Coordinates of C-alpha atoms and ligand atoms in Angstrom, one line a residue:
M1052 CA 0.2 -0.1 0.2
A1053 CA 2.7 2.7 1.0
A1054 CA 4.8 1.7 -2.2
G1055 CA 2.1 3.0 -4.4
F1056 CA 1.2 6.1 -2.6
D1057 CA 1.9 8.7 -4.9
P1058 CA 0.5 12.2 -4.4
L1059 CA 1.7 13.5 -8.0
S1060 CA -0.3 10.2 -9.8
E1061 CA -3.5 12.2 -11.9
G1062 CA -6.0 9.7 -9.2
F1063 CA -4.6 11.6 -6.3
L1064 CA -4.3 14.9 -7.5
T1065 CA -7.9 14.8 -8.4
D1066 CA -9.0 13.3 -5.7
P1067 CA -6.0 13.0 -2.4
Y1068 CA -8.5 12.3 0.1
A1069 CA -9.8 8.9 -1.5
A1070 CA -6.5 8.0 -1.7
L1071 CA -5.3 9.1 2.0
E1072 CA -8.0 6.9 3.5
Q1073 CA -6.8 4.1 1.8
V1074 CA -3.4 4.3 3.6
R1075 CA -4.9 5.2 7.0
P1076 CA -4.9 2.0 8.0
L1077 CA -0.9 2.0 7.8
G1078 CA -0.7 3.7 11.2
P1079 CA 0.2 7.9 11.5
V1080 CA 3.8 7.4 10.1
F1081 CA 4.5 5.8 7.0
F1082 CA 7.2 5.8 4.8
S1083 CA 6.8 6.5 1.4
P1084 CA 9.2 4.9 -1.4
V1085 CA 7.8 7.2 -3.9
L1086 CA 9.1 10.3 -2.4
N1087 CA 11.7 8.6 -0.5
R1088 CA 10.3 10.7 2.8
W1089 CA 8.2 9.7 5.8
V1090 CA 4.2 10.9 5.1
V1091 CA 3.0 12.1 8.4
T1092 CA -1.2 11.8 7.9
G1093 CA -2.0 11.7 12.2
Y1094 CA -3.6 14.7 13.6
A1095 CA -1.1 14.1 16.7
E1096 CA 1.6 13.2 15.3
I1097 CA 2.0 16.2 12.7
E1098 CA 0.8 18.6 16.0
Q1099 CA 4.2 17.1 18.2
V1100 CA 6.3 17.8 14.6
L1101 CA 5.2 21.2 14.5
L1102 CA 5.5 22.3 18.2
D1103 CA 8.9 20.8 18.0
P1104 CA 11.5 23.1 16.0
A1105 CA 14.5 21.8 17.8
T1106 CA 13.7 18.1 16.2
Y1107 CA 11.8 19.0 13.0
S1108 CA 14.1 21.6 11.1
A1109 CA 11.6 23.6 8.3
A1110 CA 15.4 23.4 6.5
E1111 CA 13.0 21.1 3.7
A1112 CA 10.2 23.2 3.3
Q1113 CA 11.7 24.8 -0.2
R1114 CA 14.4 22.8 -1.1
A1115 CA 13.5 21.0 -4.5
L1116 CA 11.3 17.3 -4.1
Y1117 CA 13.2 15.4 -6.6
P1118 CA 16.9 16.0 -7.1
V1119 CA 17.3 18.1 -10.1
C1120 CA 19.6 17.6 -13.0
P1121 CA 22.9 19.0 -13.2
E1122 CA 21.9 21.9 -15.4
A1123 CA 19.2 23.1 -13.1
D1124 CA 21.1 22.9 -10.3
A1125 CA 23.9 24.9 -11.3
I1126 CA 21.3 27.6 -12.0
L1127 CA 20.1 27.2 -8.3
A1128 CA 23.9 26.8 -6.9
G1129 CA 23.8 30.8 -7.8
L1130 CA 20.9 31.6 -6.7
S1131 CA 21.9 32.6 -3.3
L1132 CA 18.5 33.4 -1.0
V1133 CA 18.8 33.5 2.4
P1134 CA 16.3 31.5 4.5
T1135 CA 14.4 33.8 5.8
M1136 CA 10.6 32.8 6.9
S1137 CA 8.9 29.0 6.4
N1138 CA 12.3 27.9 5.9
A1139 CA 14.4 28.8 8.8
D1140 CA 15.2 27.8 12.1
P1141 CA 15.4 29.5 15.1
P1142 CA 17.6 31.7 16.5
G1143 CA 17.7 33.1 12.7
H1144 CA 13.8 32.9 12.3
A1145 CA 13.1 35.4 15.1
R1146 CA 14.2 38.3 13.3
F1147 CA 12.9 37.6 10.3
R1148 CA 9.4 36.8 11.8
S1149 CA 8.9 39.8 13.5
V1150 CA 9.4 41.8 10.9
I1151 CA 6.6 40.1 9.0
V1152 CA 4.1 40.0 12.0
R1153 CA 5.0 44.0 12.2
A1154 CA 4.2 44.2 8.6
L1155 CA 1.0 42.2 9.3
S1156 CA -0.8 43.9 11.8
P1157 CA -4.0 43.9 12.6
R1158 CA -3.6 47.5 12.1
R1159 CA -2.2 47.0 8.7
M1160 CA -4.9 44.1 7.9
A1161 CA -7.8 47.4 9.8
K1162 CA -6.7 49.6 6.9
L1163 CA -6.6 47.2 4.1
E1164 CA -10.0 45.8 4.5
P1165 CA -11.6 48.6 2.7
I1166 CA -9.5 48.3 -0.3
I1167 CA -9.8 44.5 -0.1
R1168 CA -13.5 45.3 -0.7
E1169 CA -13.1 48.0 -3.3
R1170 CA -10.8 45.6 -5.7
T1171 CA -13.1 42.6 -4.9
S1172 CA -16.1 44.8 -5.8
A1173 CA -14.3 46.1 -9.2
L1174 CA -13.5 42.2 -10.2
I1175 CA -16.9 41.7 -10.0
D1176 CA -18.1 44.7 -11.9
S1177 CA -15.6 43.3 -14.4
L1178 CA -16.8 39.7 -14.9
L1179 CA -20.7 41.3 -14.3
A1180 CA -19.5 43.3 -18.0
A1181 CA -17.5 40.4 -19.4
G1182 CA -21.6 38.5 -20.0
S1183 CA -23.6 35.9 -17.5
G1184 CA -20.7 33.4 -17.5
G1185 CA -16.5 32.7 -16.9
D1186 CA -13.5 31.4 -15.5
I1187 CA -14.0 33.1 -11.5
V1188 CA -10.1 31.9 -10.6
A1189 CA -8.9 34.1 -13.2
G1190 CA -11.8 36.6 -12.8
L1191 CA -11.2 37.1 -9.0
C1192 CA -9.7 34.1 -6.8
H1193 CA -6.2 34.7 -8.5
P1194 CA -6.5 38.7 -9.0
L1195 CA -7.5 39.4 -5.7
P1196 CA -4.9 38.1 -3.2
A1197 CA -2.4 38.6 -6.1
A1198 CA -3.1 42.3 -6.3
T1199 CA -4.0 43.0 -2.9
L1200 CA -0.1 41.6 -2.0
F1201 CA 1.9 42.9 -4.8
A1202 CA 0.8 46.6 -3.5
L1203 CA 1.4 45.6 0.2
I1204 CA 5.1 45.3 -1.1
G1205 CA 5.2 47.3 -3.7
F1206 CA 5.6 45.8 -6.9
P1207 CA 3.7 47.4 -9.5
A1208 CA 0.1 46.1 -10.7
E1209 CA 1.8 45.2 -14.4
D1210 CA 4.0 43.3 -12.4
G1211 CA 1.4 40.7 -11.8
A1212 CA 1.4 38.3 -14.6
R1213 CA 5.1 37.8 -15.0
I1214 CA 5.4 36.9 -10.7
K1215 CA 2.4 34.6 -11.3
A1216 CA 4.1 32.6 -14.2
W1217 CA 7.3 32.8 -11.6
C1218 CA 5.5 31.3 -8.6
E1219 CA 3.9 28.5 -11.1
D1220 CA 7.3 27.7 -11.9
K1221 CA 8.8 27.8 -8.6
I1222 CA 5.7 25.5 -7.3
E1223 CA 6.6 23.3 -10.5
V1224 CA 10.8 22.7 -9.0
N1225 CA 10.3 22.5 -5.6
W1226 CA 6.9 20.7 -5.0
G1227 CA 6.8 18.5 -8.3
R1228 CA 8.1 16.2 -10.4
P1229 CA 9.4 18.3 -13.6
S1230 CA 11.0 16.9 -16.6
A1231 CA 14.7 18.4 -17.0
E1232 CA 13.8 21.3 -19.9
Q1233 CA 11.3 22.0 -17.1
Q1234 CA 13.4 22.6 -14.3
V1235 CA 15.9 24.4 -16.3
R1236 CA 12.7 27.0 -17.5
S1237 CA 11.9 27.0 -13.2
A1238 CA 15.9 27.5 -11.8
N1239 CA 16.1 30.6 -14.4
S1240 CA 12.2 32.3 -13.3
M1241 CA 13.2 31.5 -9.7
V1242 CA 16.5 33.8 -10.5
A1243 CA 15.1 36.6 -12.4
F1244 CA 12.1 36.5 -9.6
L1245 CA 14.6 37.1 -6.9
G1246 CA 16.3 39.7 -9.6
H1247 CA 12.9 41.7 -9.7
C1248 CA 13.0 41.5 -5.9
R1249 CA 16.7 43.0 -5.4
A1250 CA 16.1 45.6 -8.2
L1251 CA 12.6 46.8 -6.1
V1252 CA 14.9 47.3 -2.7
G1253 CA 17.4 48.9 -4.9
Q1254 CA 14.6 51.1 -5.7
R1255 CA 13.2 51.9 -2.9
R1256 CA 16.7 52.6 -1.4
A1257 CA 16.9 55.5 -4.4
R1258 CA 13.3 56.5 -3.6
P1259 CA 11.1 55.4 -0.6
A1260 CA 7.2 55.3 -1.4
D1261 CA 4.3 53.9 1.0
D1262 CA 4.9 50.6 1.2
L1263 CA 6.4 47.6 2.9
T1264 CA 9.4 47.6 1.2
S1265 CA 10.1 51.0 2.0
D1266 CA 9.7 50.7 5.6
L1267 CA 12.1 47.6 5.4
V1268 CA 14.6 50.1 3.9
A1269 CA 13.4 52.6 5.9
D1270 CA 14.3 50.8 9.2
E1271 CA 18.2 50.6 9.0
R1272 CA 19.1 48.3 12.1
S1273 CA 16.6 45.6 11.0
L1274 CA 17.7 43.5 7.4
T1275 CA 20.5 43.9 5.0
D1276 CA 19.0 44.8 1.3
E1277 CA 19.6 41.1 0.8
E1278 CA 17.9 39.5 3.7
I1279 CA 15.1 41.8 2.1
A1280 CA 15.0 40.6 -1.0
S1281 CA 15.1 36.8 -0.2
L1282 CA 12.3 37.9 2.6
L1283 CA 10.3 39.7 -0.5
F1284 CA 10.5 36.6 -2.8
A1285 CA 9.3 34.3 0.5
L1286 CA 6.3 36.7 1.0
S1287 CA 4.7 37.2 -2.5
F1288 CA 5.1 33.7 -3.3
A1289 CA 3.5 32.7 0.0
G1290 CA 0.9 35.3 0.3
H1291 CA -1.0 34.9 -3.2
E1292 CA -1.1 31.4 -4.6
T1293 CA -2.0 30.2 -1.0
T1294 CA -5.2 32.4 -1.0
T1295 CA -6.5 31.8 -4.6
S1296 CA -6.4 28.4 -3.8
M1297 CA -8.5 28.8 -0.9
L1298 CA -10.9 30.6 -2.7
G1299 CA -11.7 28.7 -5.4
N1300 CA -11.4 25.7 -2.8
A1301 CA -14.3 27.1 -1.3
L1302 CA -16.9 28.7 -3.9
L1303 CA -16.6 25.3 -5.5
Q1304 CA -17.3 23.3 -2.3
L1305 CA -20.1 25.7 -2.0
L1306 CA -22.0 25.8 -5.2
S1307 CA -21.6 22.5 -5.4
R1308 CA -23.6 21.1 -3.0
P1309 CA -27.6 22.3 -3.7
G1310 CA -29.0 25.5 -1.8
L1311 CA -25.8 26.1 0.3
W1312 CA -24.8 29.3 -2.0
A1313 CA -28.1 30.8 -1.3
R1314 CA -28.5 29.4 2.4
V1315 CA -24.9 31.4 3.1
G1316 CA -26.3 34.4 1.0
A1317 CA -29.0 34.4 3.7
E1318 CA -26.9 33.9 6.9
R1319 CA -23.8 35.7 6.7
A1320 CA -22.7 34.6 10.3
L1321 CA -22.0 31.4 8.5
I1322 CA -18.8 32.7 6.2
P1323 CA -16.2 32.7 8.5
G1324 CA -17.3 28.6 9.6
A1325 CA -17.2 28.6 5.5
I1326 CA -13.5 29.4 5.2
E1327 CA -12.8 27.2 8.1
E1328 CA -14.3 23.9 6.9
T1329 CA -13.0 24.7 3.5
L1330 CA -9.0 24.9 5.0
R1331 CA -10.7 21.6 6.8
Y1332 CA -12.3 19.2 4.0
D1333 CA -9.9 20.9 1.0
T1334 CA -7.4 22.4 2.5
S1335 CA -5.5 24.5 0.1
V1336 CA -1.8 23.3 1.7
P1337 CA -2.3 19.3 1.6
M1338 CA 1.4 18.5 2.6
W1339 CA 3.9 20.7 4.0
R1340 CA 7.7 19.6 4.9
R1341 CA 10.3 19.1 8.1
V1342 CA 13.5 17.3 8.4
S1343 CA 14.3 15.8 11.8
T1344 CA 18.2 16.9 13.6
R1345 CA 18.0 13.9 15.1
E1346 CA 17.0 10.3 16.3
S1347 CA 13.2 10.5 17.4
V1348 CA 10.4 9.2 17.9
L1349 CA 7.0 9.7 16.1
G1350 CA 3.6 7.5 15.8
G1351 CA 5.4 4.7 17.8
V1352 CA 8.2 4.9 14.3
V1353 CA 11.6 5.4 15.0
L1354 CA 13.0 7.5 12.9
P1355 CA 16.8 8.3 12.1
E1356 CA 18.8 11.8 12.3
G1357 CA 18.2 13.3 8.2
A1358 CA 14.4 11.8 8.5
R1359 CA 12.7 13.8 5.5
L1360 CA 9.2 14.7 6.5
V1361 CA 5.6 15.1 4.6
L1362 CA 3.5 16.3 7.0
C1363 CA 0.1 15.7 5.4
F1364 CA -2.7 18.6 6.7
G1365 CA -5.5 17.0 4.1
A1366 CA -5.1 13.7 6.1
A1367 CA -5.2 15.5 9.8
G1368 CA -8.1 17.5 8.3
R1369 CA -10.0 14.5 7.6
E1370 CA -8.9 12.3 11.2
P1371 CA -12.1 10.4 12.2
G1372 CA -11.0 10.9 15.7
R1373 CA -10.7 14.5 15.6
F1374 CA -13.5 15.4 13.3
P1375 CA -16.5 14.1 13.8
D1376 CA -18.2 12.3 10.2
P1377 CA -15.1 14.4 8.6
D1378 CA -16.0 13.5 5.1
R1379 CA -19.2 16.1 5.9
F1380 CA -18.8 19.2 4.4
D1381 CA -20.5 21.2 6.9
V1382 CA -19.9 24.5 7.6
E1383 CA -21.3 25.1 10.9
R1384 CA -19.2 22.7 12.6
A1385 CA -17.3 23.7 15.7
E1386 CA -13.9 22.5 15.8
A1387 CA -13.8 23.2 11.9
R1388 CA -11.2 25.9 13.7
R1389 CA -8.4 23.2 14.8
Q1390 CA -8.0 22.8 11.1
L1391 CA -3.9 22.9 10.6
S1392 CA -3.4 24.2 7.1
F1393 CA -1.9 27.4 8.5
G1394 CA 0.2 24.7 10.2
K1395 CA 1.2 26.0 14.3
G1396 CA 4.1 26.8 16.4
I1397 CA 6.6 29.4 15.5
H1398 CA 6.3 29.2 11.6
L1399 CA 2.1 29.6 12.0
C1400 CA 1.3 31.1 9.0
A1401 CA 1.8 35.0 9.1
G1402 CA -0.9 35.8 6.5
A1403 CA -3.6 33.7 8.1
S1404 CA -5.9 37.2 8.6
L1405 CA -5.2 38.5 5.2
A1406 CA -6.1 35.2 3.9
R1407 CA -9.2 34.9 6.0
L1408 CA -10.3 39.0 5.2
E1409 CA -10.0 38.4 1.8
G1410 CA -12.1 34.9 2.4
R1411 CA -14.9 36.9 3.9
T1412 CA -14.6 39.4 1.3
V1413 CA -14.9 37.5 -1.6
L1414 CA -18.1 35.7 -0.2
N1415 CA -20.2 38.9 1.0
E1416 CA -19.9 40.7 -1.9
L1417 CA -20.6 37.9 -4.5
A1418 CA -23.3 36.8 -1.8
D1419 CA -24.4 40.2 -2.8
R1420 CA -24.3 40.8 -6.2
M1421 CA -24.3 36.8 -7.7
P1422 CA -27.1 35.8 -5.7
D1423 CA -27.4 32.9 -8.2
L1424 CA -23.4 31.8 -9.0
R1425 CA -23.9 28.7 -9.8
L1426 CA -21.0 26.0 -11.1
S1427 CA -21.0 25.9 -15.2
P1428 CA -22.2 22.5 -15.9
D1429 CA -19.7 20.0 -17.7
R1430 CA -17.0 21.4 -16.6
V1431 CA -14.7 19.1 -14.4
P1432 CA -12.0 21.2 -12.0
R1433 CA -8.2 20.1 -13.1
Y1434 CA -5.9 20.7 -10.0
P1435 CA -1.8 21.5 -10.3
A1436 CA 0.3 18.9 -10.2
N1437 CA 2.5 19.4 -6.8
I1438 CA 2.2 18.1 -3.5
S1439 CA 1.7 21.2 -1.9
F1440 CA -0.3 23.7 -3.3
R1441 CA -3.8 22.5 -4.2
G1442 CA -7.2 24.7 -5.7
P1443 CA -8.7 24.7 -9.0
R1444 CA -6.8 25.8 -11.9
E1445 CA -10.1 27.3 -13.3
L1446 CA -13.8 27.2 -12.1
W1447 CA -16.5 28.0 -14.3
V1448 CA -19.5 29.5 -13.3
D1449 CA -22.6 30.8 -14.3
W1450 CA -24.8 34.0 -13.1
G1451 CA -27.6 35.4 -14.8
V1452 CA -29.7 34.4 -16.9
G1453 CA -28.9 32.0 -19.9
R1454 CA -25.7 29.7 -20.1
G1455 CA -22.7 32.1 -19.2
S1456 CA -21.1 33.3 -22.5
H1457 CA -17.7 31.5 -22.2
P1458 CA -16.7 28.6 -24.8
Ligands
HEM64 C1 -5.1 30.5 2.6 C2 -4.3 30.6 2.8 C3 -3.0 30.1 3.4 C4 -2.3 29.0 3.6 C5 -3.6 27.7 3.4 C6 -1.0 29.2 3.9 C7 -0.6 28.2 4.5 C8 1.1 28.3 5.1 C9 1.4 27.4 5.7 C10 1.2 25.5 5.7 C11 2.6 27.4 6.6 C12 3.8 27.0 7.3 C13 3.4 26.7 8.5 C14 4.6 26.0 8.7 O1 5.6 25.4 8.6 O2 4.6 25.4 10.3 C15 2.8 29.5 6.1 C16 3.8 30.1 6.7 C17 3.4 31.4 6.2 N1 2.6 31.9 5.1 FE1 1.0 31.2 4.9 N2 -0.6 30.5 4.0 C18 -1.8 31.2 3.6 C19 -1.5 32.5 3.2 C20 -0.8 33.7 3.3 C21 -0.9 35.1 3.2 C22 -2.0 35.8 2.3 C23 0.3 35.2 3.5 C24 1.1 36.7 3.1 C25 0.7 37.7 3.1 C26 0.9 34.3 3.7 C27 2.5 34.5 4.2 C28 3.3 33.3 5.3 C29 4.4 33.7 6.1 C30 5.7 34.8 6.2 C31 4.9 32.6 6.4 C32 6.1 31.5 7.1 C33 6.1 32.1 8.6 C34 7.4 31.5 9.5 O3 8.0 30.7 9.0 O4 7.6 31.8 10.4 N3 0.0 33.1 4.0 N4 1.4 29.6 5.8

């Protein structure tokens, strides 16, 4: 059973939960030869790992899942990224963490709220103007978090498409199984992406503006320019694909159950719970990684020093002992907030409040403006081929009368 476990297989990418159910009899920790890593599916064991950064290092979090070809390796060797956030360990991690937590403070979130609402409304205006149906990932779920984060950092709006393409390339090489040709393309994209971050730091040093990069540059005691560039690289990546996926997953779940969209529209107090339940039931980060620094015992299994782990948040969210009737999507589920999609402990997602704010805003605005939103018939969602970032690439929906204006 463990031998057949392949999270990059077509079947797993389409429905990971059926495959995860099949491996539950293997216990909370098992070795996957295909991944060449230990897979941790138990909720308690994942918590144990997340809460013990001395035994389980985050250094593995952003590495290529599979060895890359020599050409890509040579390009990546010149990347000189400083580990800043999700791949940094104590004590260095705390320095970057405090900077980012300040940057994403509740005060900044409160300032962002009306901007996010306005941007959401403008994107819905464009969708409505274009007809009575379309791909809501391209029209709203992607551009909203991307524009919000890039504006916060200081990237001009026109950089959006380029950064999205670079991020997709990074995902393929770090969390997928790409061909040698794709590895080279991805490695070049990462170098270009970091160069772009460095250029922004240089521009803001010369001429400050009202954005996060200017604040980081102005704080002389804090970080070097090279560290700021690496931080921007990490942040611009962490903060948009994940939220795009969460929005797509939430809409897919809410629209695929008869009457649920109308119910949530009529009872807006259900919206925060719908977002938490989406993160539990259909998480946008189904797997995340760690590597052990010493021998340890996890779920009764003795792990050697250097054991590479895949923490399966998707399985934890469906654990029967933890979440009663786990395969039922229930927007009123009280314990949904115990989902682990944002991690836990010292690396707990620094952007969780922003993601939740964007989720609430999108669902509220859509309920106001598109109360009759529905999935387009005969469209099956497709998912990207990687282990850690999951959401529909496209989500075709209709609104208003007729069958929509898309092909
Ligand atoms: C639904 C959306 C999101 C999900 C599911 C998500 C998930 C995660 C996960 C699993 C981690 C790693 C936790 C660990 O290693 O223990 C993480 C870390 C992080 N996330 Fe998010 N994230 C989301 C949105 C965002 C947003 C919007 C931002 C920024 C604006 C952001 C910024 C970060 C940062 C900076 C870290 C590193 C924190 C650290 O290492 O201290 N994330 N996130």
